[in-house]
PDB file of C-alpha atoms and ligand atoms in Angstrom:
ATOM      1  CA  ASN A   5     136.198 -35.698 -11.452  1.00  0.00           C
ATOM      2  CA  ASN A   6     135.862 -39.003 -12.661  1.00  0.00           C
ATOM      3  CA  GLU A   7     132.541 -40.026 -10.790  1.00  0.00           C
ATOM      4  CA  VAL A   8     131.247 -36.914 -12.583  1.00  0.00           C
ATOM      5  CA  ALA A   9     132.491 -37.396 -16.092  1.00  0.00           C
ATOM      6  CA  THR A  10     130.761 -41.001 -15.340  1.00  0.00           C
ATOM      7  CA  TYR A  11     127.299 -39.775 -14.042  1.00  0.00           C
ATOM      8  CA  LEU A  12     127.679 -37.693 -16.949  1.00  0.00           C
ATOM      9  CA  LYS A  13     128.379 -40.149 -19.773  1.00  0.00           C
ATOM     10  CA  SER A  14     125.421 -42.727 -18.398  1.00  0.00           C
ATOM     11  CA  HIS A  15     122.473 -39.938 -18.696  1.00  0.00           C
ATOM     12  CA  ARG A  16     124.407 -39.165 -22.057  1.00  0.00           C
ATOM     13  CA  ILE A  17     125.201 -35.997 -21.241  1.00  0.00           C
ATOM     14  CA  LYS A  18     127.903 -34.287 -22.464  1.00  0.00           C
ATOM     15  CA  VAL A  19     128.886 -30.283 -21.101  1.00  0.00           C
ATOM     16  CA  THR A  20     131.558 -28.543 -22.622  1.00  0.00           C
ATOM     17  CA  GLY A  21     132.796 -24.648 -21.262  1.00  0.00           C
ATOM     18  CA  SER A  22     135.055 -23.415 -18.564  1.00  0.00           C
ATOM     19  CA  ASP A  23     133.801 -23.740 -14.722  1.00  0.00           C
ATOM     20  CA  VAL A  24     131.432 -26.308 -15.089  1.00  0.00           C
ATOM     21  CA  PRO A  25     128.584 -27.138 -11.929  1.00  0.00           C
ATOM     22  CA  HIS A  26     128.020 -31.063 -11.583  1.00  0.00           C
ATOM     23  CA  PRO A  27     125.041 -32.402 -11.890  1.00  0.00           C
ATOM     24  CA  VAL A  28     121.879 -32.484 -10.394  1.00  0.00           C
ATOM     25  CA  LYS A  29     120.973 -35.885  -9.068  1.00  0.00           C
ATOM     26  CA  SER A  30     117.732 -35.564  -7.375  1.00  0.00           C
ATOM     27  CA  PHE A  31     115.593 -32.492  -7.361  1.00  0.00           C
ATOM     28  CA  GLU A  32     115.837 -32.558  -3.778  1.00  0.00           C
ATOM     29  CA  MET A  33     119.349 -31.993  -4.185  1.00  0.00           C
ATOM     30  CA  LEU A  34     118.063 -28.765  -5.453  1.00  0.00           C
ATOM     31  CA  CYS A  35     117.033 -27.651  -2.225  1.00  0.00           C
ATOM     32  CA  LYS A  36     119.475 -29.276  -0.344  1.00  0.00           C
ATOM     33  CA  GLU A  37     122.298 -27.979  -2.094  1.00  0.00           C
ATOM     34  CA  HIS A  38     121.253 -25.098  -4.643  1.00  0.00           C
ATOM     35  CA  GLU A  39     119.125 -23.090  -1.700  1.00  0.00           C
ATOM     36  CA  PHE A  40     116.355 -24.251  -3.708  1.00  0.00           C
ATOM     37  CA  GLN A  41     112.862 -23.319  -1.849  1.00  0.00           C
ATOM     38  CA  PRO A  42     110.608 -25.717  -0.416  1.00  0.00           C
ATOM     39  CA  PHE A  43     107.253 -24.518  -1.951  1.00  0.00           C
ATOM     40  CA  VAL A  44     110.091 -25.885  -5.772  1.00  0.00           C
ATOM     41  CA  LEU A  45     110.242 -29.263  -4.201  1.00  0.00           C
ATOM     42  CA  ARG A  46     106.329 -29.784  -2.841  1.00  0.00           C
ATOM     43  CA  ASN A  47     105.433 -28.802  -6.264  1.00  0.00           C
ATOM     44  CA  LEU A  48     107.008 -30.622  -8.457  1.00  0.00           C
ATOM     45  CA  ILE A  49     105.684 -33.547  -5.895  1.00  0.00           C
ATOM     46  CA  LYS A  50     102.558 -31.835  -6.455  1.00  0.00           C
ATOM     47  CA  PHE A  51     102.364 -32.245  -9.976  1.00  0.00           C
ATOM     48  CA  GLY A  52     103.594 -35.871  -9.981  1.00  0.00           C
ATOM     49  CA  PHE A  53     108.046 -35.063 -10.789  1.00  0.00           C
ATOM     50  CA  LYS A  54     109.630 -37.662  -8.898  1.00  0.00           C
ATOM     51  CA  GLN A  55     113.760 -37.206 -10.913  1.00  0.00           C
ATOM     52  CA  PRO A  56     115.133 -35.424 -12.722  1.00  0.00           C
ATOM     53  CA  THR A  57     116.258 -35.772 -16.794  1.00  0.00           C
ATOM     54  CA  PRO A  58     119.154 -35.260 -17.508  1.00  0.00           C
ATOM     55  CA  ILE A  59     119.001 -31.781 -19.302  1.00  0.00           C
ATOM     56  CA  GLN A  60     117.497 -30.993 -15.873  1.00  0.00           C
ATOM     57  CA  MET A  61     119.531 -32.233 -14.169  1.00  0.00           C
ATOM     58  CA  GLN A  62     123.020 -30.678 -15.339  1.00  0.00           C
ATOM     59  CA  ALA A  63     120.865 -27.227 -16.768  1.00  0.00           C
ATOM     60  CA  ILE A  64     119.687 -26.006 -13.707  1.00  0.00           C
ATOM     61  CA  PRO A  65     123.286 -26.236 -11.663  1.00  0.00           C
ATOM     62  CA  ILE A  66     124.719 -24.472 -14.195  1.00  0.00           C
ATOM     63  CA  ALA A  67     121.824 -22.004 -14.326  1.00  0.00           C
ATOM     64  CA  VAL A  68     121.985 -21.448 -10.951  1.00  0.00           C
ATOM     65  CA  HIS A  69     125.553 -19.923 -11.567  1.00  0.00           C
ATOM     66  CA  ARG A  70     123.656 -17.502 -13.876  1.00  0.00           C
ATOM     67  CA  ARG A  71     125.862 -18.737 -16.399  1.00  0.00           C
ATOM     68  CA  ASP A  72     125.309 -18.144 -20.040  1.00  0.00           C
ATOM     69  CA  LEU A  73     123.665 -21.500 -21.672  1.00  0.00           C
ATOM     70  CA  ILE A  74     123.547 -23.531 -25.382  1.00  0.00           C
ATOM     71  CA  ALA A  75     121.685 -26.073 -24.229  1.00  0.00           C
ATOM     72  CA  ASN A  76     119.796 -29.167 -26.681  1.00  0.00           C
ATOM     73  CA  ALA A  77     117.855 -32.535 -25.631  1.00  0.00           C
ATOM     74  CA  PRO A  78     115.677 -33.888 -27.820  1.00  0.00           C
ATOM     75  CA  THR A  79     111.973 -33.626 -27.898  1.00  0.00           C
ATOM     76  CA  GLY A  80     110.442 -34.721 -24.939  1.00  0.00           C
ATOM     77  CA  SER A  81     113.257 -34.282 -22.992  1.00  0.00           C
ATOM     78  CA  GLY A  82     111.935 -32.073 -20.276  1.00  0.00           C
ATOM     79  CA  LYS A  83     113.744 -28.912 -21.458  1.00  0.00           C
ATOM     80  CA  THR A  84     110.978 -26.765 -20.533  1.00  0.00           C
ATOM     81  CA  LEU A  85     110.857 -27.276 -17.315  1.00  0.00           C
ATOM     82  CA  ALA A  86     114.832 -27.038 -16.481  1.00  0.00           C
ATOM     83  CA  PHE A  87     114.244 -23.352 -17.639  1.00  0.00           C
ATOM     84  CA  LEU A  88     111.691 -22.982 -15.645  1.00  0.00           C
ATOM     85  CA  LEU A  89     113.256 -24.084 -12.710  1.00  0.00           C
ATOM     86  CA  SER A  90     116.798 -21.763 -13.121  1.00  0.00           C
ATOM     87  CA  ILE A  91     114.008 -19.146 -13.372  1.00  0.00           C
ATOM     88  CA  LEU A  92     111.728 -19.799 -10.173  1.00  0.00           C
ATOM     89  CA  HIS A  93     115.602 -20.391  -8.087  1.00  0.00           C
ATOM     90  CA  GLN A  94     115.800 -16.965  -9.023  1.00  0.00           C
ATOM     91  CA  VAL A  95     112.693 -15.695  -9.075  1.00  0.00           C
ATOM     92  CA  HIS A  96     110.761 -16.304  -6.104  1.00  0.00           C
ATOM     93  CA  THR A  97     110.290 -13.579  -3.429  1.00  0.00           C
ATOM     94  CA  GLU A  98     106.835 -11.428  -3.063  1.00  0.00           C
ATOM     95  CA  GLU A  99     109.016  -8.955  -4.446  1.00  0.00           C
ATOM     96  CA  LYS A 100     107.284  -6.591  -6.046  1.00  0.00           C
ATOM     97  CA  GLN A 101     111.059  -5.639  -8.059  1.00  0.00           C
ATOM     98  CA  GLY A 102     109.531  -5.628 -11.964  1.00  0.00           C
ATOM     99  CA  LEU A 103     109.814  -7.945 -14.536  1.00  0.00           C
ATOM    100  CA  ARG A 104     112.770 -10.383 -13.733  1.00  0.00           C
ATOM    101  CA  ALA A 105     112.419 -13.455 -15.973  1.00  0.00           C
ATOM    102  CA  VAL A 106     111.409 -13.640 -20.102  1.00  0.00           C
ATOM    103  CA  ILE A 107     111.102 -16.710 -22.094  1.00  0.00           C
ATOM    104  CA  VAL A 108     110.300 -16.716 -25.494  1.00  0.00           C
ATOM    105  CA  SER A 109     108.902 -18.896 -27.920  1.00  0.00           C
ATOM    106  CA  PRO A 110     107.603 -18.851 -30.964  1.00  0.00           C
ATOM    107  CA  THR A 111     104.567 -19.980 -31.026  1.00  0.00           C
ATOM    108  CA  ARG A 112     101.282 -18.864 -28.660  1.00  0.00           C
ATOM    109  CA  GLU A 113     100.710 -22.436 -28.069  1.00  0.00           C
ATOM    110  CA  LEU A 114     104.157 -23.722 -26.990  1.00  0.00           C
ATOM    111  CA  ALA A 115     104.093 -20.067 -25.109  1.00  0.00           C
ATOM    112  CA  THR A 116     100.502 -21.398 -23.209  1.00  0.00           C
ATOM    113  CA  GLN A 117     101.677 -24.861 -22.316  1.00  0.00           C
ATOM    114  CA  ILE A 118     104.798 -23.544 -21.349  1.00  0.00           C
ATOM    115  CA  HIS A 119     102.603 -21.124 -19.052  1.00  0.00           C
ATOM    116  CA  GLU A 120     100.056 -24.078 -17.786  1.00  0.00           C
ATOM    117  CA  HIS A 121     103.419 -25.092 -16.265  1.00  0.00           C
ATOM    118  CA  LEU A 122     105.028 -22.354 -14.634  1.00  0.00           C
ATOM    119  CA  SER A 123     101.609 -21.813 -13.082  1.00  0.00           C
ATOM    120  CA  ASN A 124     101.114 -24.964 -11.560  1.00  0.00           C
ATOM    121  CA  LEU A 125     104.747 -24.640 -10.302  1.00  0.00           C
ATOM    122  CA  THR A 126     104.171 -20.959  -8.671  1.00  0.00           C
ATOM    123  CA  THR A 127     101.032 -22.774  -7.410  1.00  0.00           C
ATOM    124  CA  GLY A 128     100.796 -21.621  -3.453  1.00  0.00           C
ATOM    125  CA  ARG A 129     102.471 -18.364  -4.507  1.00  0.00           C
ATOM    126  CA  LYS A 130     101.986 -14.492  -5.029  1.00  0.00           C
ATOM    127  CA  ILE A 131     104.641 -15.036  -8.795  1.00  0.00           C
ATOM    128  CA  LYS A 132     102.833 -13.310 -10.228  1.00  0.00           C
ATOM    129  CA  THR A 133     103.223 -15.036 -14.674  1.00  0.00           C
ATOM    130  CA  TRP A 134     102.097 -13.330 -17.399  1.00  0.00           C
ATOM    131  CA  LEU A 135     101.069 -14.871 -20.528  1.00  0.00           C
ATOM    132  CA  MET A 136     101.181 -12.348 -22.927  1.00  0.00           C
ATOM    133  CA  THR A 137      99.429 -12.493 -26.375  1.00  0.00           C
ATOM    134  CA  LYS A 138      96.739  -9.845 -28.349  1.00  0.00           C
ATOM    135  CA  GLN A 139      94.200 -10.573 -26.433  1.00  0.00           C
ATOM    136  CA  THR A 140      96.040 -10.349 -22.597  1.00  0.00           C
ATOM    137  CA  ALA A 141      98.391  -7.567 -24.265  1.00  0.00           C
ATOM    138  CA  ALA A 142      95.265  -5.066 -24.844  1.00  0.00           C
ATOM    139  CA  MET A 143      94.082  -5.318 -20.942  1.00  0.00           C
ATOM    140  CA  GLN A 144      97.109  -4.336 -20.399  1.00  0.00           C
ATOM    141  CA  ALA A 145      97.121  -0.932 -22.622  1.00  0.00           C
ATOM    142  CA  GLN A 146      94.270  -0.751 -20.977  1.00  0.00           C
ATOM    143  CA  ASP A 147      95.436  -0.598 -17.349  1.00  0.00           C
ATOM    144  CA  PRO A 148      99.394   0.629 -17.849  1.00  0.00           C
ATOM    145  CA  ALA A 149      99.685  -0.091 -13.804  1.00  0.00           C
ATOM    146  CA  LEU A 150      98.840  -4.127 -13.966  1.00  0.00           C
ATOM    147  CA  ARG A 151     102.027  -4.160 -15.957  1.00  0.00           C
ATOM    148  CA  GLN A 152     104.182  -3.658 -12.695  1.00  0.00           C
ATOM    149  CA  LYS A 153     103.054  -6.399 -11.230  1.00  0.00           C
ATOM    150  CA  TYR A 154     103.610  -9.284 -13.081  1.00  0.00           C
ATOM    151  CA  ASP A 155     107.418 -11.764 -11.391  1.00  0.00           C
ATOM    152  CA  ILE A 156     107.483 -13.939 -14.645  1.00  0.00           C
ATOM    153  CA  LEU A 157     106.782 -13.323 -18.857  1.00  0.00           C
ATOM    154  CA  VAL A 158     106.041 -15.641 -21.585  1.00  0.00           C
ATOM    155  CA  THR A 159     105.760 -14.397 -25.004  1.00  0.00           C
ATOM    156  CA  THR A 160     106.457 -14.842 -28.811  1.00  0.00           C
ATOM    157  CA  PRO A 161     108.722 -13.017 -30.312  1.00  0.00           C
ATOM    158  CA  LEU A 162     106.296 -10.171 -32.622  1.00  0.00           C
ATOM    159  CA  ARG A 163     103.746  -9.800 -29.542  1.00  0.00           C
ATOM    160  CA  LEU A 164     107.361  -9.164 -27.364  1.00  0.00           C
ATOM    161  CA  VAL A 165     108.722  -6.748 -30.120  1.00  0.00           C
ATOM    162  CA  HIS A 166     105.487  -4.755 -29.962  1.00  0.00           C
ATOM    163  CA  ALA A 167     105.299  -4.349 -26.587  1.00  0.00           C
ATOM    164  CA  ILE A 168     109.452  -3.240 -26.704  1.00  0.00           C
ATOM    165  CA  GLN A 169     107.801  -0.459 -29.911  1.00  0.00           C
ATOM    166  CA  ASN A 170     104.939   0.757 -28.275  1.00  0.00           C
ATOM    167  CA  ASN A 171     106.869   1.160 -25.229  1.00  0.00           C
ATOM    168  CA  GLU A 172     103.952  -0.508 -23.788  1.00  0.00           C
ATOM    169  CA  ILE A 173     106.860  -2.742 -21.713  1.00  0.00           C
ATOM    170  CA  ASP A 174     109.736  -2.467 -19.382  1.00  0.00           C
ATOM    171  CA  LEU A 175     112.480  -5.129 -19.941  1.00  0.00           C
ATOM    172  CA  SER A 176     115.102  -2.998 -17.481  1.00  0.00           C
ATOM    173  CA  ARG A 177     115.610  -5.216 -14.728  1.00  0.00           C
ATOM    174  CA  VAL A 178     115.054  -8.782 -16.547  1.00  0.00           C
ATOM    175  CA  ARG A 179     118.160 -11.345 -15.297  1.00  0.00           C
ATOM    176  CA  ASN A 180     116.552 -14.618 -16.877  1.00  0.00           C
ATOM    177  CA  LEU A 181     116.256 -14.746 -20.507  1.00  0.00           C
ATOM    178  CA  VAL A 182     115.051 -17.673 -21.978  1.00  0.00           C
ATOM    179  CA  LEU A 183     115.121 -18.510 -25.686  1.00  0.00           C
ATOM    180  CA  ASP A 184     112.543 -22.155 -26.222  1.00  0.00           C
ATOM    181  CA  GLU A 185     113.333 -23.623 -30.130  1.00  0.00           C
ATOM    182  CA  ALA A 186     116.022 -21.908 -30.418  1.00  0.00           C
ATOM    183  CA  ASP A 187     116.829 -23.316 -33.476  1.00  0.00           C
ATOM    184  CA  SER A 188     113.715 -21.711 -35.592  1.00  0.00           C
ATOM    185  CA  LEU A 189     113.666 -18.550 -33.745  1.00  0.00           C
ATOM    186  CA  MET A 190     116.783 -17.739 -34.917  1.00  0.00           C
ATOM    187  CA  ASP A 191     117.225 -18.664 -38.449  1.00  0.00           C
ATOM    188  CA  LYS A 192     113.367 -18.506 -38.954  1.00  0.00           C
ATOM    189  CA  GLY A 193     113.469 -15.106 -39.397  1.00  0.00           C
ATOM    190  CA  PHE A 194     113.031 -13.889 -36.538  1.00  0.00           C
ATOM    191  CA  VAL A 195     116.461 -12.768 -36.204  1.00  0.00           C
ATOM    192  CA  GLU A 196     115.413  -9.133 -36.197  1.00  0.00           C
ATOM    193  CA  GLN A 197     113.607  -9.372 -33.358  1.00  0.00           C
ATOM    194  CA  VAL A 198     115.272 -11.467 -31.263  1.00  0.00           C
ATOM    195  CA  ASP A 199     117.644  -8.783 -31.542  1.00  0.00           C
ATOM    196  CA  GLU A 200     114.787  -6.134 -30.633  1.00  0.00           C
ATOM    197  CA  ILE A 201     114.294  -7.993 -27.332  1.00  0.00           C
ATOM    198  CA  LEU A 202     118.222  -7.979 -26.725  1.00  0.00           C
ATOM    199  CA  ALA A 203     119.254  -4.389 -26.587  1.00  0.00           C
ATOM    200  CA  ALA A 204     116.081  -3.756 -24.350  1.00  0.00           C
ATOM    201  CA  CYS A 205     117.087  -6.131 -22.054  1.00  0.00           C
ATOM    202  CA  THR A 206     119.951  -3.548 -20.650  1.00  0.00           C
ATOM    203  CA  SER A 207     120.846  -4.745 -17.376  1.00  0.00           C
ATOM    204  CA  THR A 208     124.303  -5.826 -17.137  1.00  0.00           C
ATOM    205  CA  ASN A 209     123.301  -8.637 -15.339  1.00  0.00           C
ATOM    206  CA  LEU A 210     121.905 -10.575 -18.169  1.00  0.00           C
ATOM    207  CA  GLN A 211     121.369 -13.707 -17.799  1.00  0.00           C
ATOM    208  CA  ILE A 212     120.437 -16.078 -21.721  1.00  0.00           C
ATOM    209  CA  SER A 213     119.452 -19.254 -21.567  1.00  0.00           C
ATOM    210  CA  LEU A 214     119.068 -21.315 -25.264  1.00  0.00           C
ATOM    211  CA  TYR A 215     116.845 -24.397 -25.199  1.00  0.00           C
ATOM    212  CA  SER A 216     116.291 -26.304 -28.415  1.00  0.00           C
ATOM    213  CA  ALA A 217     116.053 -30.213 -30.021  1.00  0.00           C
ATOM    214  CA  THR A 218     119.693 -29.431 -32.424  1.00  0.00           C
ATOM    215  CA  MET A 219     121.137 -26.045 -32.961  1.00  0.00           C
ATOM    216  CA  PRO A 220     123.072 -25.478 -36.262  1.00  0.00           C
ATOM    217  CA  ALA A 221     126.778 -24.304 -36.276  1.00  0.00           C
ATOM    218  CA  SER A 222     125.551 -20.979 -38.370  1.00  0.00           C
ATOM    219  CA  VAL A 223     122.879 -20.310 -34.669  1.00  0.00           C
ATOM    220  CA  GLU A 224     125.509 -21.683 -32.154  1.00  0.00           C
ATOM    221  CA  GLU A 225     127.698 -18.661 -33.854  1.00  0.00           C
ATOM    222  CA  MET A 226     124.921 -16.525 -33.996  1.00  0.00           C
ATOM    223  CA  ALA A 227     124.376 -17.818 -30.872  1.00  0.00           C
ATOM    224  CA  LYS A 228     127.993 -16.895 -29.133  1.00  0.00           C
ATOM    225  CA  THR A 229     128.014 -13.766 -29.841  1.00  0.00           C
ATOM    226  CA  ILE A 230     125.368 -12.721 -27.452  1.00  0.00           C
ATOM    227  CA  MET A 231     126.815 -15.199 -25.019  1.00  0.00           C
ATOM    228  CA  LYS A 232     129.167 -14.501 -22.467  1.00  0.00           C
ATOM    229  CA  ASP A 233     131.652 -17.262 -22.383  1.00  0.00           C
ATOM    230  CA  PRO A 234     128.781 -19.816 -22.806  1.00  0.00           C
ATOM    231  CA  ILE A 235     128.642 -23.424 -21.163  1.00  0.00           C
ATOM    232  CA  ARG A 236     127.263 -25.869 -22.965  1.00  0.00           C
ATOM    233  CA  ILE A 237     125.177 -29.352 -22.942  1.00  0.00           C
ATOM    234  CA  ILE A 238     124.538 -32.149 -24.926  1.00  0.00           C
ATOM    235  CA  VAL A 239     121.514 -34.737 -24.492  1.00  0.00           C
ATOM    236  CA  GLY A 240     122.402 -37.615 -26.219  1.00  0.00           C
ATOM    237  CA  SER A 241     119.039 -39.187 -27.803  1.00  0.00           C
ATOM    238  CA  LYS A 242     118.548 -43.019 -26.573  1.00  0.00           C
ATOM    239  CA  GLY A 243     120.166 -45.498 -29.273  1.00  0.00           C
ATOM    240  CA  ALA A 244     121.532 -41.976 -30.463  1.00  0.00           C
TER     241      ALA A 244
HETATM  242  P1  ADP B 309     111.457 -30.386 -24.458  1.00  0.00           P
HETATM  243  O1  ADP B 309     110.621 -29.230 -24.560  1.00  0.00           O
HETATM  244  O2  ADP B 309     112.270 -31.127 -24.259  1.00  0.00           O
HETATM  245  O3  ADP B 309     110.488 -31.529 -25.701  1.00  0.00           O
HETATM  246  P2  ADP B 309     108.498 -31.042 -22.312  1.00  0.00           P
HETATM  247  O4  ADP B 309     109.689 -29.477 -21.232  1.00  0.00           O
HETATM  248  O5  ADP B 309     107.371 -30.253 -23.134  1.00  0.00           O
HETATM  249  O6  ADP B 309     109.917 -31.647 -23.531  1.00  0.00           O
HETATM  250  O7  ADP B 309     108.520 -32.739 -21.672  1.00  0.00           O
HETATM  251  C1  ADP B 309     108.175 -33.792 -22.443  1.00  0.00           C
HETATM  252  C2  ADP B 309     107.701 -33.840 -20.811  1.00  0.00           C
HETATM  253  O8  ADP B 309     107.428 -34.324 -20.006  1.00  0.00           O
HETATM  254  C3  ADP B 309     105.707 -33.139 -20.522  1.00  0.00           C
HETATM  255  O9  ADP B 309     104.890 -34.124 -20.346  1.00  0.00           O
HETATM  256  C4  ADP B 309     106.414 -33.017 -19.387  1.00  0.00           C
HETATM  257  O10 ADP B 309     105.258 -32.504 -18.256  1.00  0.00           O
HETATM  258  C5  ADP B 309     107.434 -34.015 -19.012  1.00  0.00           C
HETATM  259  N1  ADP B 309     108.731 -34.031 -17.792  1.00  0.00           N
HETATM  260  C6  ADP B 309     109.943 -33.224 -18.033  1.00  0.00           C
HETATM  261  N2  ADP B 309     110.041 -33.678 -16.895  1.00  0.00           N
HETATM  262  C7  ADP B 309     109.891 -34.446 -15.961  1.00  0.00           C
HETATM  263  C8  ADP B 309     110.382 -35.290 -15.041  1.00  0.00           C
HETATM  264  N3  ADP B 309     111.369 -34.618 -14.926  1.00  0.00           N
HETATM  265  N4  ADP B 309     109.733 -36.145 -14.683  1.00  0.00           N
HETATM  266  C9  ADP B 309     108.397 -36.869 -15.024  1.00  0.00           C
HETATM  267  N5  ADP B 309     108.694 -35.987 -16.287  1.00  0.00           N
HETATM  268  C10 ADP B 309     108.988 -35.607 -17.324  1.00  0.00           C
HETATM  269 MG1   MG B 310     110.241 -27.573 -25.761  1.00  0.00          MG
END
């Protein structure tokens, strides 16, 4: 419809795919229209997030509708919060259902930042988040019971594949897989790792989201082969 088209255009959001959910114009709308828990809004306010950025406006409702997503938006446009909120919509209970969401990032530094952001957003909730690095993985290995208690994992491709190959992790209940900086994950020699991670996520309910600043056509083609009817978002940079 026309009003939505104008809104998208004014925020430089291009979106393609079938049955695209409408963008959200405010974080309040996440609670009012998409059944986000009140703690999410409280923590957004607490950490100074007032208004969604364009990628957040369009990506979050798509994730809420459990659609596969290829999202491109410039560096600094708030992609992290877009996928973290998408995950928190679905992983907000304190029931111990095992690992339900995995975020894969190409470097440990980025994974650490994402995990910090996630810890802020889950303040006051008993949602267990896990930054899996070499060190934390070693601790887990000594006490396998600990592994059952995590809800959301943030890690790097090599670390995750190592854990899969050593039977240290169960990804069978993962419903949300986010590949951040997907272009470097799929371009720079991580293709095998991504395949192995996908193979370990055996749930028929798996939702895949790829986020990056840019995406070469070759990577997009590859991405489409692992997704079901994906929606594509491209947010333009200022002046582009
Ligand atoms: P990207 O991954 O797209 O490069 P980030 O997710 O790292 O960008 O976000 C860049 C900066 O913008 C971070 O400091 C983040 O806290 C901030 N940010 C994200 N979303 C919002 C928002 N809705 N309002 C204000 N600042 C935001
Ligand atoms: Mg980023």
